[in-house]
Coordinates of C-alpha atoms in Angstrom, one line a residue:
M1 CA -130.7 80.5 -3.4
T2 CA -129.0 83.0 -1.1
R3 CA -125.8 82.3 0.9
T4 CA -127.8 82.4 4.1
M5 CA -130.3 79.8 2.9
K6 CA -127.4 77.4 2.0
R7 CA -125.8 77.7 5.4
Y8 CA -129.2 76.9 7.0
L9 CA -129.7 73.7 4.9
F10 CA -126.2 72.5 5.7
T11 CA -126.7 72.9 9.4
L12 CA -129.8 70.8 9.2
A13 CA -128.2 68.0 7.2
L14 CA -125.2 67.5 9.4
P15 CA -127.0 65.9 12.4
V16 CA -129.1 63.8 10.0
A17 CA -126.0 62.3 8.4
S18 CA -124.4 61.6 11.8
A19 CA -127.5 59.8 13.0
A20 CA -127.6 57.6 9.8
A21 CA -124.0 56.6 10.2
G22 CA -124.6 55.6 13.8
A23 CA -127.6 53.5 12.8
L24 CA -125.5 51.7 10.1
W25 CA -122.9 50.8 12.7
L26 CA -125.4 49.6 15.2
L27 CA -127.3 47.5 12.6
G28 CA -124.0 46.0 11.4
L29 CA -124.9 46.7 7.8
P30 CA -122.2 46.4 5.1
G31 CA -119.7 49.1 5.2
S32 CA -120.3 49.7 8.9
G33 CA -116.6 48.7 9.7
R34 CA -117.6 46.4 12.6
P35 CA -114.9 43.7 13.0
E36 CA -115.8 40.0 12.8
T37 CA -113.7 36.9 13.5
A38 CA -113.2 34.5 10.7
Y39 CA -111.6 31.1 11.2
E40 CA -109.5 29.3 8.6
T41 CA -109.6 25.5 8.8
A42 CA -107.7 22.6 7.3
S43 CA -108.8 19.0 7.0
V44 CA -107.4 16.2 9.0
S45 CA -105.8 14.0 6.4
R46 CA -103.6 10.9 5.9
G47 CA -100.2 11.0 4.3
P48 CA -96.5 10.5 4.8
I49 CA -94.6 12.3 7.6
T50 CA -90.9 12.3 7.8
R51 CA -89.0 13.6 10.7
I52 CA -85.8 15.3 9.6
V53 CA -82.7 16.4 11.4
S54 CA -80.9 19.1 9.3
T55 CA -77.2 19.8 9.6
S56 CA -74.1 20.2 7.5
G57 CA -70.6 18.9 7.3
P58 CA -67.5 18.5 5.1
V59 CA -67.1 15.7 2.5
R60 CA -64.1 13.4 3.3
A61 CA -62.6 10.4 1.7
L62 CA -63.2 7.2 3.5
V63 CA -59.5 6.8 4.1
T64 CA -57.0 9.6 3.8
V65 CA -53.3 8.9 4.3
S66 CA -50.6 11.5 4.8
V67 CA -47.3 10.4 3.1
G68 CA -44.1 11.8 4.6
S69 CA -40.4 11.3 4.6
Q70 CA -38.4 9.6 7.3
L71 CA -35.2 11.1 5.9
S72 CA -33.8 14.6 5.4
G73 CA -32.6 15.6 2.0
Q74 CA -33.3 17.4 -1.2
I75 CA -36.2 16.4 -3.5
R76 CA -34.5 15.3 -6.8
E77 CA -37.6 14.1 -8.7
L78 CA -41.4 14.2 -8.5
K79 CA -43.3 11.3 -10.0
A80 CA -46.8 12.2 -8.9
D81 CA -48.9 15.3 -8.9
F82 CA -52.4 16.4 -7.9
N83 CA -55.1 14.0 -9.0
T84 CA -52.6 11.3 -10.0
E85 CA -54.0 7.8 -9.7
V86 CA -51.5 5.6 -7.8
K87 CA -51.2 2.0 -6.8
R88 CA -49.6 0.7 -3.6
G89 CA -45.8 0.8 -4.0
D90 CA -45.8 3.4 -6.8
E91 CA -43.0 6.0 -6.5
L92 CA -44.2 9.5 -5.7
A93 CA -40.9 11.3 -5.3
V94 CA -37.2 10.7 -5.0
I95 CA -34.8 12.3 -2.5
D96 CA -31.2 12.8 -3.6
D97 CA -29.5 9.5 -2.6
K98 CA -25.8 10.2 -3.1
S99 CA -24.9 10.4 0.5
F100 CA -27.1 7.4 1.3
A101 CA -25.5 5.3 -1.5
A102 CA -22.1 6.2 -0.1
K103 CA -23.2 5.0 3.4
V104 CA -24.2 1.7 1.8
S105 CA -20.8 1.3 0.2
Q106 CA -19.1 2.1 3.4
A107 CA -21.2 -0.4 5.3
R108 CA -20.4 -3.1 2.7
A109 CA -16.7 -2.4 3.1
D110 CA -16.9 -2.6 6.9
L111 CA -18.7 -5.9 6.5
A112 CA -16.0 -7.2 4.2
A113 CA -13.3 -6.1 6.6
A114 CA -15.0 -7.8 9.5
T115 CA -15.3 -11.0 7.4
A116 CA -11.6 -10.9 6.7
Q117 CA -10.8 -10.3 10.3
L118 CA -12.8 -13.4 11.2
A119 CA -10.7 -15.4 8.7
N120 CA -7.6 -14.1 10.3
Q121 CA -8.8 -15.0 13.8
E122 CA -9.7 -18.5 12.7
A123 CA -6.1 -18.9 11.3
Q124 CA -4.7 -17.7 14.6
L125 CA -6.8 -20.3 16.3
V126 CA -5.3 -23.1 14.2
K127 CA -1.8 -21.8 14.9
S128 CA -2.5 -21.6 18.7
E129 CA -3.9 -25.1 18.7
A130 CA -0.8 -26.4 17.0
A131 CA 1.4 -24.7 19.6
L132 CA -0.7 -26.2 22.3
R133 CA -0.2 -29.7 20.9
L134 CA 3.6 -29.1 20.8
A135 CA 3.6 -27.9 24.4
E136 CA 1.6 -30.9 25.5
R137 CA 4.2 -33.3 23.9
A138 CA 7.1 -31.4 25.4
M139 CA 5.4 -31.6 28.8
E140 CA 5.0 -35.3 28.5
R141 CA 8.7 -35.8 27.6
T142 CA 9.8 -33.6 30.4
E143 CA 7.6 -35.4 33.0
A144 CA 9.0 -38.8 31.8
L145 CA 12.6 -37.6 32.1
A146 CA 11.9 -36.1 35.5
A147 CA 10.5 -39.4 36.7
K148 CA 13.8 -41.1 35.8
G149 CA 15.7 -38.4 37.5
I150 CA 17.3 -37.2 34.3
S151 CA 15.4 -33.8 33.9
S152 CA 16.0 -31.0 36.3
P153 CA 13.1 -29.3 38.2
A154 CA 13.8 -26.1 36.2
A155 CA 13.1 -27.9 32.9
L156 CA 9.9 -29.2 34.3
D157 CA 8.8 -25.7 35.4
S158 CA 9.6 -24.3 31.9
A159 CA 7.6 -27.0 30.2
T160 CA 4.6 -26.4 32.5
R161 CA 4.7 -22.7 31.7
D162 CA 4.9 -23.2 28.0
L163 CA 1.8 -25.5 28.2
D164 CA -0.2 -23.0 30.2
M165 CA 0.7 -20.2 27.7
A166 CA -0.3 -22.4 24.8
R167 CA -3.7 -23.1 26.4
A168 CA -4.2 -19.4 27.1
D169 CA -3.4 -18.6 23.4
V170 CA -6.1 -21.0 22.2
T171 CA -8.7 -19.5 24.6
V172 CA -7.8 -16.0 23.4
A173 CA -8.0 -17.0 19.7
K174 CA -11.5 -18.5 20.3
A175 CA -12.7 -15.3 22.0
Q176 CA -11.3 -13.2 19.2
I177 CA -13.3 -15.4 16.7
E178 CA -16.5 -14.8 18.7
T179 CA -15.7 -11.1 18.7
S180 CA -15.2 -11.1 15.0
K181 CA -18.5 -13.0 14.4
A182 CA -20.3 -10.4 16.5
T183 CA -18.6 -7.6 14.5
I184 CA -19.8 -9.2 11.3
L185 CA -23.4 -9.3 12.6
Q186 CA -23.1 -5.6 13.6
R187 CA -21.6 -4.6 10.2
R188 CA -24.3 -6.6 8.4
A189 CA -27.0 -4.8 10.4
M190 CA -25.4 -1.5 9.6
L191 CA -25.4 -2.4 5.9
E192 CA -29.1 -3.4 6.1
Q193 CA -29.9 -0.1 7.8
A194 CA -28.0 1.8 5.1
E195 CA -29.8 -0.1 2.4
I196 CA -33.2 0.7 4.1
D197 CA -32.3 4.4 4.2
L198 CA -31.3 4.3 0.6
D199 CA -34.6 2.7 -0.3
R200 CA -36.4 5.3 1.7
T201 CA -35.1 8.0 -0.6
R202 CA -37.8 6.8 -2.9
I203 CA -41.2 7.9 -1.5
R204 CA -43.8 5.3 -2.3
S205 CA -47.6 5.2 -2.0
P206 CA -48.8 3.0 0.9
I207 CA -52.3 2.5 -0.6
D208 CA -54.2 2.5 -3.9
G209 CA -55.8 5.9 -4.3
T210 CA -55.7 9.4 -5.7
V211 CA -53.2 12.2 -4.8
I212 CA -55.3 15.0 -3.4
A213 CA -52.5 17.2 -2.0
R214 CA -48.8 17.8 -2.7
T215 CA -46.7 20.1 -0.5
V216 CA -43.2 19.8 -2.1
D217 CA -41.4 20.7 -5.3
V218 CA -38.3 19.6 -7.0
G219 CA -35.2 21.1 -5.3
Q220 CA -37.0 21.6 -2.0
T221 CA -35.1 20.4 1.1
V222 CA -37.0 18.0 3.4
A223 CA -36.1 18.2 7.1
A224 CA -37.1 15.1 9.1
S225 CA -36.5 15.5 12.8
L226 CA -39.0 14.4 15.4
Q227 CA -41.9 14.2 13.0
A228 CA -42.0 13.2 9.4
P229 CA -42.9 16.1 7.2
E230 CA -46.0 15.6 5.0
L231 CA -45.2 15.5 1.3
F232 CA -48.4 14.0 -0.2
K233 CA -52.0 13.3 0.9
I234 CA -53.7 10.3 -0.8
A235 CA -57.4 9.5 -0.7
Q236 CA -58.3 5.9 -1.0
D237 CA -61.0 5.0 -3.5
L238 CA -63.1 8.2 -4.1
R239 CA -65.9 6.1 -5.4
R240 CA -67.2 6.2 -1.8
I241 CA -67.1 9.2 0.5
R242 CA -68.1 10.1 4.0
I243 CA -69.5 13.2 5.6
E244 CA -68.6 14.4 9.1
A245 CA -71.9 16.1 10.1
Q246 CA -72.2 18.0 13.3
V247 CA -75.5 17.3 15.1
N248 CA -76.8 19.4 18.0
E249 CA -77.2 17.6 21.3
A250 CA -81.0 18.3 21.2
D251 CA -81.3 16.2 18.0
V252 CA -78.6 13.5 18.3
G253 CA -80.8 11.3 20.4
A254 CA -83.0 10.7 17.4
V255 CA -80.1 9.8 15.1
A256 CA -79.1 6.2 14.8
K257 CA -76.9 3.9 12.7
G258 CA -78.7 3.1 9.5
N259 CA -80.8 6.2 9.2
P260 CA -81.2 7.2 5.5
V261 CA -79.7 10.5 4.5
T262 CA -80.1 13.0 1.6
F263 CA -77.7 15.8 1.0
T264 CA -76.8 18.5 -1.5
V265 CA -73.6 20.4 -2.3
D266 CA -73.2 23.9 -3.7
A267 CA -71.5 22.6 -6.8
Y268 CA -74.7 20.6 -7.8
P269 CA -77.6 22.5 -6.1
E270 CA -80.2 20.6 -8.2
R271 CA -78.9 17.1 -7.5
R272 CA -79.8 15.2 -4.3
F273 CA -77.3 12.6 -3.2
T274 CA -78.2 9.7 -0.8
G275 CA -76.3 7.9 1.9
R276 CA -76.7 6.3 5.4
V277 CA -75.5 7.0 8.9
T278 CA -72.7 4.6 9.8
Q279 CA -71.6 6.0 13.1
V280 CA -72.6 8.4 15.9
R281 CA -69.5 9.3 17.7
L282 CA -69.7 9.7 21.5
A283 CA -67.1 12.4 21.8
A284 CA -68.7 15.8 22.1
T285 CA -67.5 19.1 20.6
E286 CA -68.3 22.3 22.5
L287 CA -68.0 25.7 20.9
N288 CA -69.5 28.9 22.4
S289 CA -71.5 26.8 24.8
I290 CA -73.1 24.8 21.9
V291 CA -72.5 21.1 22.2
T292 CA -72.5 19.0 19.0
Y293 CA -71.7 15.4 18.1
T294 CA -70.1 14.1 15.0
V295 CA -72.3 11.8 12.8
I296 CA -70.5 9.8 10.1
I297 CA -72.4 9.4 6.9
E298 CA -71.2 7.2 4.0
A299 CA -72.4 7.6 0.4
A300 CA -71.6 6.3 -3.1
N301 CA -69.6 8.6 -5.4
D302 CA -69.3 6.4 -8.5
D303 CA -69.2 9.3 -10.9
R304 CA -66.7 11.1 -8.6
Q305 CA -68.6 14.4 -8.6
L306 CA -68.2 14.8 -4.9
F307 CA -64.7 16.1 -4.0
P308 CA -63.1 16.0 -0.5
G309 CA -63.6 19.3 1.3
M310 CA -67.0 20.2 -0.2
T311 CA -69.6 21.3 2.3
A312 CA -72.7 19.1 2.3
T313 CA -76.1 20.3 3.5
V314 CA -77.5 17.1 5.1
Q315 CA -81.0 15.9 6.0
I316 CA -81.1 12.8 8.2
E317 CA -84.4 10.9 8.2
T318 CA -84.8 9.8 11.8
D319 CA -88.4 8.5 11.5
K320 CA -91.1 8.1 8.9
R321 CA -94.8 7.3 8.9
D322 CA -96.7 6.3 5.7
G323 CA -100.4 7.0 5.8
A324 CA -100.3 8.7 9.1
L325 CA -103.3 10.7 10.5
R326 CA -102.0 14.2 10.4
V327 CA -102.9 17.9 11.0
P328 CA -101.0 21.0 10.0
N329 CA -98.6 22.3 12.6
E330 CA -100.5 25.5 12.8
A331 CA -103.5 23.6 14.2
L332 CA -101.5 22.6 17.2
R333 CA -100.2 26.2 17.7
F334 CA -103.6 27.8 17.4
R335 CA -105.4 29.2 20.6
P336 CA -108.5 31.3 20.7
R337 CA -108.0 34.8 22.1
D338 CA -110.4 34.2 25.0
R339 CA -108.6 31.0 26.0
S340 CA -105.7 30.8 28.4
G341 CA -102.9 28.3 28.4
P342 CA -99.9 27.6 26.1
P343 CA -100.3 26.0 22.6
A344 CA -99.3 22.4 22.0
F345 CA -96.0 23.8 20.8
A346 CA -95.0 27.4 20.3
D347 CA -93.9 29.0 17.0
G348 CA -90.6 27.6 15.9
Q349 CA -90.8 24.7 18.3
S350 CA -90.7 21.2 17.0
P351 CA -93.9 19.3 17.6
E352 CA -92.1 16.3 18.9
S353 CA -90.1 18.3 21.5
G354 CA -91.2 18.6 25.1
E355 CA -92.2 16.0 27.7
R356 CA -92.2 12.4 26.6
T357 CA -95.4 10.7 27.7
R358 CA -97.4 7.7 26.9
G359 CA -100.8 7.7 25.3
G360 CA -103.4 5.5 23.6
H361 CA -104.5 5.3 20.0
S362 CA -108.0 5.3 18.5
L363 CA -109.2 1.9 17.4
E364 CA -109.6 3.0 13.8
Q365 CA -106.0 4.3 13.7
L366 CA -104.7 1.2 15.4
K367 CA -106.4 -1.0 12.9
H368 CA -105.0 1.0 10.0
E369 CA -101.4 1.2 11.3
L370 CA -101.1 -2.5 12.3
Q371 CA -103.3 -3.9 9.5
L372 CA -105.2 -5.9 12.2
S373 CA -107.3 -9.0 11.3
N374 CA -110.8 -9.4 12.7
E375 CA -109.5 -11.7 15.5
Q376 CA -106.8 -9.3 16.5
L377 CA -109.3 -6.4 16.4
E378 CA -111.7 -8.2 18.6
A379 CA -109.0 -8.8 21.2
V380 CA -108.3 -5.1 21.3
R381 CA -112.0 -4.3 21.6
A382 CA -112.2 -6.6 24.7
V383 CA -109.4 -4.6 26.3
L384 CA -111.2 -1.4 25.5
R385 CA -114.5 -2.7 26.9
R386 CA -112.8 -3.5 30.2
E387 CA -111.4 0.0 30.3
R388 CA -114.8 1.6 29.7
A389 CA -116.3 -0.5 32.5
E390 CA -113.6 0.6 35.0
R391 CA -113.9 4.2 33.8
G392 CA -117.6 4.1 34.4
E393 CA -117.0 3.3 38.1
R394 CA -115.1 6.5 38.5
T395 CA -117.6 8.8 36.7
A396 CA -119.2 9.9 39.9
D397 CA -115.9 11.1 41.3
R398 CA -115.1 13.4 38.5
N399 CA -117.3 16.3 39.8
G400 CA -116.9 15.5 43.5
P401 CA -114.2 16.3 46.0
L402 CA -112.0 13.5 44.7
R403 CA -111.9 15.0 41.2
A404 CA -108.1 15.4 41.1
A405 CA -107.4 11.9 42.3
A406 CA -109.9 10.5 39.8
K407 CA -108.3 12.4 37.0
A408 CA -104.9 11.0 38.0
A409 CA -106.2 7.5 38.3
E410 CA -107.8 7.9 34.8
G411 CA -104.4 8.8 33.4
G412 CA -102.8 5.8 35.0
Q413 CA -105.6 3.6 33.7
R414 CA -104.9 4.8 30.1
R415 CA -101.3 3.8 30.4
R416 CA -102.2 0.4 31.8
T417 CA -104.7 -0.1 29.0
A418 CA -102.0 0.7 26.4
A419 CA -99.7 -1.8 28.0
T420 CA -102.4 -4.4 28.1
I421 CA -103.1 -3.9 24.4
E422 CA -99.4 -4.5 23.7
E423 CA -99.4 -7.7 25.8
T424 CA -102.6 -8.9 24.0
L425 CA -101.4 -8.2 20.5
D426 CA -97.8 -9.5 20.9
P427 CA -98.5 -13.2 20.6
L428 CA -101.1 -12.6 17.8
L429 CA -98.9 -10.7 15.4
T430 CA -97.6 -12.0 12.1
E431 CA -94.0 -11.5 11.0
A432 CA -95.2 -8.8 8.6
Q433 CA -97.1 -7.0 11.4
R434 CA -94.3 -7.1 13.9
P435 CA -92.2 -4.2 12.4
L436 CA -95.4 -2.1 12.2
F437 CA -96.1 -3.0 15.9
D438 CA -92.6 -1.9 16.9
R439 CA -93.1 1.4 15.1
W440 CA -96.5 1.9 16.7
R441 CA -95.1 1.2 20.2
R442 CA -92.2 3.7 19.6
G443 CA -94.7 6.3 18.5
R444 CA -96.9 5.8 21.6
E445 CA -93.9 6.0 23.9
N446 CA -92.7 9.2 22.2
S447 CA -96.0 10.9 21.9
R448 CA -97.1 13.9 23.9
P449 CA -100.4 15.7 24.7
G450 CA -101.8 18.5 22.5
T451 CA -105.1 20.3 21.7
V452 CA -106.7 21.2 18.4
W453 CA -109.8 23.3 17.9
V454 CA -112.7 22.2 15.7
L455 CA -115.3 24.6 14.3
T456 CA -118.8 23.3 15.0
A457 CA -121.8 23.7 12.8
S458 CA -123.1 26.5 15.0
G459 CA -119.9 28.4 14.5
S460 CA -118.4 27.8 18.0
L461 CA -115.0 26.4 18.8
E462 CA -114.7 23.0 20.3
P463 CA -111.4 21.8 21.8
R464 CA -110.1 18.2 21.1
S465 CA -107.4 16.6 23.1
V466 CA -105.0 14.6 21.0
R467 CA -101.6 12.8 21.2
V468 CA -98.9 14.2 19.0
G469 CA -96.3 11.9 17.4
I470 CA -93.6 12.9 15.0
A471 CA -93.7 16.0 12.8
D472 CA -92.0 17.5 9.8
D473 CA -92.0 21.1 8.7
R474 CA -95.7 21.0 7.7
F475 CA -97.6 18.3 9.4
A476 CA -97.8 16.6 12.8
E477 CA -98.8 13.0 13.4
I478 CA -101.9 12.4 15.5
V479 CA -101.4 9.1 17.3
G480 CA -104.3 9.3 19.7
G481 CA -107.4 11.3 20.6
D482 CA -110.9 12.0 19.3
L483 CA -110.1 13.2 15.8
K484 CA -111.1 11.6 12.5
E485 CA -109.9 11.9 9.0
G486 CA -111.8 14.6 7.1
E487 CA -112.6 16.8 10.1
G488 CA -111.7 20.4 9.9
V489 CA -109.4 21.9 12.5
V490 CA -108.8 25.6 12.9
V491 CA -105.3 26.8 11.9
R492 CA -105.7 30.6 12.3
A493 CA -108.2 33.4 13.0
R494 CA -108.4 36.8 11.5
E495 CA -110.6 39.8 11.9
V496 CA -112.6 41.0 8.9
K497 CA -114.9 44.0 8.5
R498 CA -118.4 43.5 7.5

């Protein structure tokens, strides 16, 4: 075949191949590359859902006491070190006590001198009283002689003066005795203070516990001025610990005393420890415009593997549902491309966040959650029949000029129906059902609206309005709406080539 003939055949084949490719694309045959939307679904199921608040915080001892010195001096001896187990009253350290012992000796000598002075003053009182008696007898004799005209007026004046001086001496002696007694009390107090200071040279443990910090060594000088210097830090009973977890203000409302907690520490990454929330402190901490609250968690530490200062990664269980009707979180985020409006919650948003509204439950779910008897179930059915009757009276308004008002009235009716169901069930509940009822009511009050999409048999998408309760990192609870266990809900869409 000549080169001219080949060029001619190639020119004829090119348009034929182009036409064939176009036909394949139009007919949608395999390999045509025409995109097609495929939907991935997941089944509505029942199972546990646990709402978790994640945070972290340091491990602390339940009680930590800083032990200091009220005296200044040089550390002569250390009797406790890191990790030493101590009892209340045990000596931890000794400050050089020579100067304090000397002060005690001086105080004792001062007290002895004051006691001797008191004895001297008491003897002076006895002497003054004897002189007073002598002056009184002399005065009596002088007065008798003066009455007879024998004694002169000068003698009478002298006797009177001697009597007054004797009386004054007695008064002075008594006052000196009182002064000596007061001096003795003062010297005794000074002795007691000196003995207290001497005793304080021995630093003792105020509690039973473990020494977790020591900041002094032998020979170091302790200077106590306005504030006692810290020498030791003692943790009381490390068989129980607490965690000071910082919880964001957006999550702290869900945390309450008694919430169960699980946590891990880097030292034992494979072990999960358990505890409970014991306190939610009201004082806020603000750092870089982020507000957090301190949540105190207590946990057992019988094997003492948790040390003060460790960082705990904490998960606080704020709510839990067993056997809840649930859908994957992706189902509430999904929206068809040709549909407008936001998803039930955006990527990264918690399903339970957003506006808090009230909503009803399906009868099947209500029966399952509250374990209702036939009598209780019939009472709920009566409420629902009344609701349907009232709703039927407004059907004509839905497509008329009062459509918005009818829709608003219908929402109010649903809330009233839920409240009526509560009032109806309350006196009929057993003791075992009441905690379930309280949990159901909390779930209803904290639910919010959402939409999921169901793939019909014809391949089209059908929206279903639901009420969303609590959620974890995988599933969201469905507390109301037209959705049954086993139905398939769309979780994502992707384009495939045929």
